Amino acid sequence: MTLEAIPVNSLSRHIEPLKDALAAAATEVVGSGYYVLGPNVRAFESAFAAYCGVEHCISVANGTDALELSLRALEVGSADRVAVVANAAMYGTSAVLACGAEPVFIDISADGATMDPAKLEAALADGDIKAVIVTHLYGQLADIEAIAALCKAHGVGLVEDCAQAHGARNGNGVAGSFGDIASFSFYPTKNLGALGDGGAVVTGRTDLAERVRMLRQYGWTQKYTNGIAGGRNSRLDEIQASMLLLMLPHLDQWNQNRRNVAERYAAGIRNPKIRANTSAGQGYVAHLYVIRTDARTALQQHLSDNGIQTDVHYPIADHKQPCHAGRFDHVSLPQTELDCTTVLTLPCFPELTDAEIERVIDACNRF
């Protein structure tokens, strides 16, 4: 008997228990006559700001807009330099380039996939950096307080990229509450995902919140008056807001379910060819469970042969992407480049069954 394939993620399983409630929420919006920037958007913005422990949430159309508008709120523009990691699929780098700014690539720590504070400190010492984007990759809080202290000491704006870290926290705060401003994506595969695109900017600073509210709607200072440059049409619709509002109370349990999967993998995978991820605790919400191996192609094929889907997050470092046409050929990021050749993502989502987890562990150990 052929075993059913284990997916990296399953949105159908994730949504099934809430399907009727989500359909009812959508029907209610359809009948309300409010479709953009209405009561559900306002209610979700208020609830998500409170969840993140900040005063302001401004919802937008997607996570990419959230990143770019966060930079624009900090008045990042042409010829400004922005520090960013290069192992996060060009998301932060794309936002920097969209502002006309110059990315300054910072290597990651050897024991994790997030920005190395020591490498950031060296870059800040060289001066002339306007802002830093710190990415909480794979659901793991970066060394955020060390990075925030460095930014404060150098008078540099700090953007948290929280697209993979909804609800990650330590004893001093939640992802999105440590920097000047933070961006979130609600793409369906995220820890808190809509049934379409969506994003948000959160901040404790009223001045930045006001700028983002204007920027998401053409840069209007009042209706039909485009008072600030860099604006666009980027609004979360009422249906997606209603669904996010319904799902938000489930987020912490979903995160715990993900963490339970990750902890099972960390305890069970005992193959010397595989370096398991041992992240644990509230600072890790297991958006992805990423292992490292020097035999990635062979391991990926072995797992596929055993009915286990995998993915690579991410195979090409930002500074080596072909779109740059060699612009960053001089950049060397040893740890980032090593990760690009060794990382492999295993199935990890809240509805993964005990039997499936054991199948993944067993297959890894038989490699």
Short mmCIF file of C-alpha atoms in Angstrom, two decimals:
data_model
loop_
_atom_site.label_atom_id
_atom_site.label_comp_id
_atom_site.label_asym_id
_atom_site.label_seq_id
_atom_site.Cartn_x
_atom_site.Cartn_y
_atom_site.Cartn_z
CA MET A 1 0.00 0.00 0.00
CA THR A 2 1.36 3.40 -1.00
CA LEU A 3 1.35 5.89 1.84
CA GLU A 4 -0.20 9.28 1.22
CA ALA A 5 2.37 12.01 0.60
CA ILE A 6 3.16 14.34 3.49
CA PRO A 7 3.00 17.96 2.29
CA VAL A 8 5.32 20.74 3.43
CA ASN A 9 2.15 22.65 4.29
CA SER A 10 -1.58 22.03 3.93
CA LEU A 11 -3.86 25.04 3.74
CA SER A 12 -6.90 22.82 3.17
CA ARG A 13 -6.33 21.06 6.51
CA HIS A 14 -5.64 24.38 8.20
CA ILE A 15 -8.82 26.08 7.01
CA GLU A 16 -11.23 23.12 7.21
CA PRO A 17 -12.25 23.56 10.91
CA LEU A 18 -12.98 27.27 10.32
CA LYS A 19 -14.52 26.93 6.86
CA ASP A 20 -18.13 27.57 7.87
CA ALA A 21 -17.24 30.50 10.16
CA LEU A 22 -15.08 32.07 7.44
CA ALA A 23 -17.84 31.66 4.86
CA ALA A 24 -20.32 33.30 7.24
CA ALA A 25 -17.91 36.18 7.85
CA ALA A 26 -17.52 36.73 4.11
CA THR A 27 -21.29 36.61 3.59
CA GLU A 28 -21.75 39.20 6.31
CA VAL A 29 -19.29 41.54 4.62
CA VAL A 30 -21.00 41.07 1.24
CA GLY A 31 -24.28 42.17 2.80
CA SER A 32 -22.81 45.07 4.76
CA GLY A 33 -22.05 47.45 1.91
CA TYR A 34 -18.56 48.14 3.36
CA TYR A 35 -15.75 46.63 1.30
CA VAL A 36 -12.60 48.76 1.76
CA LEU A 37 -11.33 50.52 4.92
CA GLY A 38 -14.53 49.72 6.78
CA PRO A 39 -15.42 48.38 10.24
CA ASN A 40 -13.66 45.00 9.88
CA VAL A 41 -10.40 46.67 8.87
CA ARG A 42 -10.62 49.02 11.84
CA ALA A 43 -11.46 46.16 14.22
CA PHE A 44 -8.61 43.99 12.95
CA GLU A 45 -6.11 46.84 13.08
CA SER A 46 -7.07 47.50 16.69
CA ALA A 47 -6.91 43.82 17.66
CA PHE A 48 -3.58 43.16 15.93
CA ALA A 49 -1.95 46.27 17.41
CA ALA A 50 -3.01 45.08 20.86
CA TYR A 51 -1.70 41.57 20.12
CA CYS A 52 1.70 42.98 19.12
CA GLY A 53 1.80 45.29 22.12
CA VAL A 54 1.99 48.50 20.09
CA GLU A 55 -0.32 51.47 19.63
CA HIS A 56 -0.78 51.44 15.88
CA CYS A 57 -1.54 48.93 13.12
CA ILE A 58 -2.05 50.06 9.53
CA SER A 59 -3.22 47.28 7.24
CA VAL A 60 -2.04 47.22 3.62
CA ALA A 61 -2.43 45.05 0.53
CA ASN A 62 0.52 42.69 1.11
CA GLY A 63 3.71 42.15 3.06
CA THR A 64 5.94 43.59 0.32
CA ASP A 65 4.10 46.91 0.47
CA ALA A 66 4.34 46.77 4.26
CA LEU A 67 8.14 46.56 4.06
CA GLU A 68 8.49 49.32 1.50
CA LEU A 69 6.07 51.68 3.23
CA SER A 70 7.87 51.09 6.53
CA LEU A 71 11.09 52.28 4.89
CA ARG A 72 9.33 55.24 3.28
CA ALA A 73 7.83 56.18 6.65
CA LEU A 74 11.43 56.43 7.90
CA GLU A 75 12.07 58.67 4.85
CA VAL A 76 14.44 56.24 3.19
CA GLY A 77 14.96 57.39 -0.36
CA SER A 78 17.35 57.72 -3.25
CA ALA A 79 21.01 57.01 -2.40
CA ASP A 80 20.26 56.11 1.23
CA ARG A 81 21.92 52.93 2.47
CA VAL A 82 19.91 50.22 4.27
CA ALA A 83 21.40 47.21 6.07
CA VAL A 84 19.62 43.95 5.24
CA VAL A 85 20.29 40.21 5.27
CA ALA A 86 20.68 38.34 1.98
CA ASN A 87 19.10 34.96 2.88
CA ALA A 88 15.43 35.96 2.77
CA ALA A 89 14.41 35.66 -0.89
CA MET A 90 14.88 39.33 -1.84
CA TYR A 91 11.89 40.52 0.19
CA GLY A 92 13.75 43.14 2.19
CA THR A 93 16.19 43.84 -0.61
CA SER A 94 13.32 44.45 -3.06
CA ALA A 95 11.81 47.00 -0.68
CA VAL A 96 15.15 48.79 -0.37
CA LEU A 97 15.58 48.92 -4.14
CA ALA A 98 11.98 50.09 -4.62
CA CYS A 99 12.81 53.13 -2.50
CA GLY A 100 15.80 53.88 -4.71
CA ALA A 101 18.12 53.05 -1.82
CA GLU A 102 21.25 50.90 -1.69
CA PRO A 103 21.21 47.55 0.16
CA VAL A 104 24.15 46.93 2.50
CA PHE A 105 24.22 43.16 2.95
CA ILE A 106 24.96 41.83 6.43
CA ASP A 107 25.97 38.22 7.03
CA ILE A 108 24.03 35.93 9.37
CA SER A 109 25.19 34.28 12.59
CA ALA A 110 26.81 30.87 12.29
CA ASP A 111 24.36 29.38 14.82
CA GLY A 112 21.23 30.74 13.17
CA ALA A 113 19.69 32.25 10.08
CA THR A 114 19.32 35.82 11.34
CA MET A 115 21.44 38.96 11.20
CA ASP A 116 24.78 38.79 13.04
CA PRO A 117 24.91 41.78 15.42
CA ALA A 118 28.72 41.86 15.27
CA LYS A 119 28.63 42.14 11.46
CA LEU A 120 25.97 44.84 11.73
CA GLU A 121 28.05 46.74 14.25
CA ALA A 122 31.01 46.74 11.86
CA ALA A 123 28.80 48.08 9.05
CA LEU A 124 27.33 50.78 11.28
CA ALA A 125 30.82 51.84 12.32
CA ASP A 126 31.53 52.64 8.69
CA GLY A 127 28.70 55.16 8.90
CA ASP A 128 26.18 56.44 6.37
CA ILE A 129 23.48 53.81 7.01
CA LYS A 130 19.96 55.25 7.18
CA ALA A 131 18.03 52.18 8.37
CA VAL A 132 18.26 48.48 9.20
CA ILE A 133 15.80 45.74 8.23
CA VAL A 134 16.07 42.82 10.64
CA THR A 135 14.27 39.67 9.47
CA HIS A 136 12.92 37.16 11.99
CA LEU A 137 13.50 34.30 9.56
CA TYR A 138 11.78 30.90 9.75
CA GLY A 139 9.80 32.16 12.76
CA GLN A 140 12.91 32.69 14.93
CA LEU A 141 13.31 36.01 16.70
CA ALA A 142 16.58 37.58 15.63
CA ASP A 143 18.97 38.88 18.30
CA ILE A 144 16.61 41.80 18.28
CA GLU A 145 17.52 43.58 21.48
CA ALA A 146 21.23 43.67 20.63
CA ILE A 147 20.37 44.95 17.16
CA ALA A 148 17.92 47.54 18.53
CA ALA A 149 20.60 48.82 20.94
CA LEU A 150 23.07 49.19 18.07
CA CYS A 151 20.54 51.09 15.97
CA LYS A 152 19.72 53.41 18.85
CA ALA A 153 23.39 54.07 19.57
CA HIS A 154 24.01 55.01 15.93
CA GLY A 155 20.77 56.92 15.40
CA VAL A 156 19.59 54.48 12.74
CA GLY A 157 15.96 53.52 12.06
CA LEU A 158 15.02 49.88 12.71
CA VAL A 159 12.44 47.98 10.66
CA GLU A 160 11.40 44.52 11.83
CA ASP A 161 10.43 42.14 9.05
CA CYS A 162 7.97 39.90 10.88
CA ALA A 163 6.45 38.14 7.87
CA GLN A 164 7.43 34.72 9.26
CA ALA A 165 7.21 35.49 12.97
CA HIS A 166 3.64 36.39 13.99
CA GLY A 167 3.51 35.92 17.75
CA ALA A 168 7.21 35.19 18.38
CA ARG A 169 8.18 36.77 21.69
CA ASN A 170 10.60 36.98 24.55
CA GLY A 171 10.23 38.32 28.07
CA ASN A 172 10.37 41.92 26.85
CA GLY A 173 7.99 41.96 23.92
CA VAL A 174 6.43 40.47 20.81
CA ALA A 175 7.82 40.49 17.27
CA GLY A 176 6.99 43.91 15.87
CA SER A 177 7.34 45.80 19.14
CA PHE A 178 11.13 46.16 19.34
CA GLY A 179 11.94 48.40 16.37
CA ASP A 180 10.73 51.79 15.21
CA ILE A 181 8.33 50.12 12.82
CA ALA A 182 7.53 46.58 11.65
CA SER A 183 6.01 44.84 8.66
CA PHE A 184 3.84 41.71 8.49
CA SER A 185 2.56 39.56 5.66
CA PHE A 186 -0.74 37.70 5.82
CA TYR A 187 -0.07 35.56 2.76
CA PRO A 188 -2.07 32.31 3.22
CA THR A 189 0.94 30.18 4.27
CA LYS A 190 1.98 32.52 7.09
CA ASN A 191 1.40 31.68 10.75
CA LEU A 192 -1.51 34.12 10.56
CA GLY A 193 -2.64 33.92 6.95
CA ALA A 194 -5.58 35.38 5.08
CA LEU A 195 -7.42 33.65 2.23
CA GLY A 196 -5.65 35.95 -0.18
CA ASP A 197 -2.99 38.63 0.05
CA GLY A 198 -2.70 41.04 2.92
CA GLY A 199 -0.18 42.81 5.10
CA ALA A 200 0.23 45.29 7.91
CA VAL A 201 2.60 47.81 9.42
CA VAL A 202 2.74 48.14 13.21
CA THR A 203 4.50 50.79 15.24
CA GLY A 204 4.48 52.52 18.59
CA ARG A 205 5.32 55.86 16.97
CA THR A 206 2.39 58.07 16.03
CA ASP A 207 4.42 60.05 13.50
CA LEU A 208 5.34 56.91 11.55
CA ALA A 209 1.79 55.55 11.75
CA GLU A 210 0.40 58.77 10.29
CA ARG A 211 2.88 58.65 7.41
CA VAL A 212 2.00 55.03 6.58
CA ARG A 213 -1.73 55.81 6.65
CA MET A 214 -1.12 58.53 4.09
CA LEU A 215 1.29 56.45 2.00
CA ARG A 216 -1.11 53.49 1.71
CA GLN A 217 -3.66 55.78 0.08
CA TYR A 218 -1.79 57.75 -2.59
CA GLY A 219 0.09 59.95 -0.11
CA TRP A 220 -3.09 61.88 0.61
CA THR A 221 -2.86 64.45 3.39
CA GLN A 222 -6.54 64.99 2.69
CA LYS A 223 -8.83 63.60 0.02
CA TYR A 224 -7.41 64.22 -3.47
CA THR A 225 -4.46 66.13 -2.05
CA ASN A 226 -1.25 64.15 -2.58
CA GLY A 227 0.87 65.71 0.12
CA ILE A 228 3.75 63.23 0.44
CA ALA A 229 5.73 61.37 -2.20
CA GLY A 230 5.94 57.59 -2.48
CA GLY A 231 2.28 56.79 -1.92
CA ARG A 232 0.24 54.11 -3.66
CA ASN A 233 -3.06 52.28 -3.41
CA SER A 234 -2.38 49.54 -0.84
CA ARG A 235 -5.39 48.60 1.23
CA LEU A 236 -6.55 45.43 3.00
CA ASP A 237 -10.09 44.59 1.94
CA GLU A 238 -12.95 44.04 4.36
CA ILE A 239 -13.38 40.34 3.60
CA GLN A 240 -9.73 39.52 4.37
CA ALA A 241 -9.85 41.70 7.49
CA SER A 242 -12.93 39.85 8.74
CA MET A 243 -11.19 36.51 8.22
CA LEU A 244 -7.99 37.61 9.95
CA LEU A 245 -10.05 38.94 12.84
CA LEU A 246 -11.70 35.53 13.17
CA MET A 247 -8.38 33.65 13.01
CA LEU A 248 -6.28 35.86 15.29
CA PRO A 249 -7.55 34.24 18.54
CA HIS A 250 -6.27 30.87 17.27
CA LEU A 251 -2.75 32.11 16.48
CA ASP A 252 -1.05 31.25 19.77
CA GLN A 253 -2.37 27.67 19.73
CA TRP A 254 -1.36 27.25 16.10
CA ASN A 255 2.11 28.50 17.00
CA GLN A 256 2.32 26.03 19.87
CA ASN A 257 1.28 23.20 17.55
CA ARG A 258 4.04 24.21 15.12
CA ARG A 259 6.54 24.40 17.98
CA ASN A 260 5.52 20.92 19.13
CA VAL A 261 6.31 19.55 15.65
CA ALA A 262 9.69 21.30 15.65
CA GLU A 263 10.58 19.99 19.09
CA ARG A 264 9.67 16.43 18.04
CA TYR A 265 11.98 16.75 15.04
CA ALA A 266 14.80 18.23 17.12
CA ALA A 267 14.57 15.38 19.63
CA GLY A 268 14.04 12.58 17.12
CA ILE A 269 16.36 13.27 14.18
CA ARG A 270 19.64 11.57 15.06
CA ASN A 271 21.47 11.31 11.75
CA PRO A 272 25.04 12.68 11.70
CA LYS A 273 24.47 13.78 8.10
CA ILE A 274 21.68 16.12 9.22
CA ARG A 275 21.99 19.18 11.45
CA ALA A 276 18.61 19.58 13.10
CA ASN A 277 17.18 22.93 14.16
CA THR A 278 17.13 23.04 17.97
CA SER A 279 15.29 26.36 18.29
CA ALA A 280 12.73 26.22 21.06
CA GLY A 281 10.68 28.42 23.37
CA GLN A 282 8.38 31.35 22.74
CA GLY A 283 10.96 33.11 20.56
CA TYR A 284 10.45 30.49 17.86
CA VAL A 285 7.05 30.03 16.19
CA ALA A 286 8.26 27.40 13.67
CA HIS A 287 6.98 29.08 10.55
CA LEU A 288 9.41 26.73 8.79
CA TYR A 289 11.42 23.83 10.14
CA VAL A 290 14.77 24.04 8.37
CA ILE A 291 17.55 21.47 8.68
CA ARG A 292 21.04 21.63 7.17
CA THR A 293 22.92 18.94 5.30
CA ASP A 294 25.91 18.71 2.99
CA ALA A 295 23.98 16.18 0.89
CA ARG A 296 20.84 18.17 0.19
CA THR A 297 20.03 16.83 -3.27
CA ALA A 298 20.37 13.22 -2.16
CA LEU A 299 18.39 13.78 1.05
CA GLN A 300 15.62 15.59 -0.80
CA GLN A 301 15.36 12.69 -3.26
CA HIS A 302 15.39 10.14 -0.43
CA LEU A 303 12.56 11.95 1.34
CA SER A 304 10.60 12.28 -1.89
CA ASP A 305 10.99 8.55 -2.48
CA ASN A 306 9.44 8.07 0.96
CA GLY A 307 6.47 10.30 0.19
CA ILE A 308 7.73 13.36 2.05
CA GLN A 309 7.62 16.74 0.36
CA THR A 310 10.38 19.27 1.09
CA ASP A 311 11.42 22.71 -0.11
CA VAL A 312 14.50 24.94 -0.07
CA HIS A 313 14.20 28.29 1.72
CA TYR A 314 16.22 29.82 0.05
CA PRO A 315 18.62 28.60 -2.64
CA ILE A 316 20.01 31.90 -4.00
CA ALA A 317 21.39 34.68 -1.81
CA ASP A 318 20.07 38.17 -2.58
CA HIS A 319 23.42 39.54 -3.67
CA LYS A 320 23.79 36.71 -6.21
CA GLN A 321 20.36 37.07 -7.82
CA PRO A 322 20.57 37.44 -11.60
CA CYS A 323 18.45 40.60 -11.61
CA HIS A 324 21.43 42.55 -10.27
CA ALA A 325 23.53 41.73 -13.36
CA GLY A 326 26.71 41.46 -11.30
CA ARG A 327 26.21 44.68 -9.32
CA PHE A 328 27.07 42.95 -6.03
CA ASP A 329 29.72 40.52 -7.26
CA HIS A 330 32.17 42.09 -4.81
CA VAL A 331 30.05 41.13 -1.79
CA SER A 332 31.12 38.09 0.25
CA LEU A 333 28.81 36.62 2.90
CA PRO A 334 30.30 33.26 3.87
CA GLN A 335 27.64 32.08 6.29
CA THR A 336 24.75 33.21 4.11
CA GLU A 337 26.26 31.51 1.07
CA LEU A 338 26.85 28.29 3.03
CA ASP A 339 23.23 28.21 4.17
CA CYS A 340 22.03 28.60 0.58
CA THR A 341 23.70 25.29 -0.28
CA THR A 342 22.71 23.31 2.84
CA VAL A 343 19.22 24.32 4.05
CA LEU A 344 16.21 22.05 3.54
CA THR A 345 12.68 22.59 4.81
CA LEU A 346 10.72 19.68 6.30
CA PRO A 347 6.92 19.54 6.65
CA CYS A 348 5.82 21.71 9.58
CA PHE A 349 2.30 23.02 10.06
CA PRO A 350 -0.23 22.97 12.92
CA GLU A 351 -2.28 20.04 11.59
CA LEU A 352 0.60 17.64 10.96
CA THR A 353 -0.27 14.32 12.62
CA ASP A 354 1.83 12.31 15.07
CA ALA A 355 2.14 9.51 12.53
CA GLU A 356 3.36 11.91 9.87
CA ILE A 357 5.93 13.42 12.22
CA GLU A 358 7.25 9.95 13.00
CA ARG A 359 7.43 9.11 9.30
CA VAL A 360 9.55 12.21 8.65
CA ILE A 361 11.86 11.45 11.58
CA ASP A 362 12.24 7.81 10.54
CA ALA A 363 13.00 8.72 6.93
CA CYS A 364 15.61 11.26 8.01
CA ASN A 365 17.29 8.74 10.29
CA ARG A 366 17.37 6.10 7.53
CA PHE A 367 19.18 8.43 5.12
#
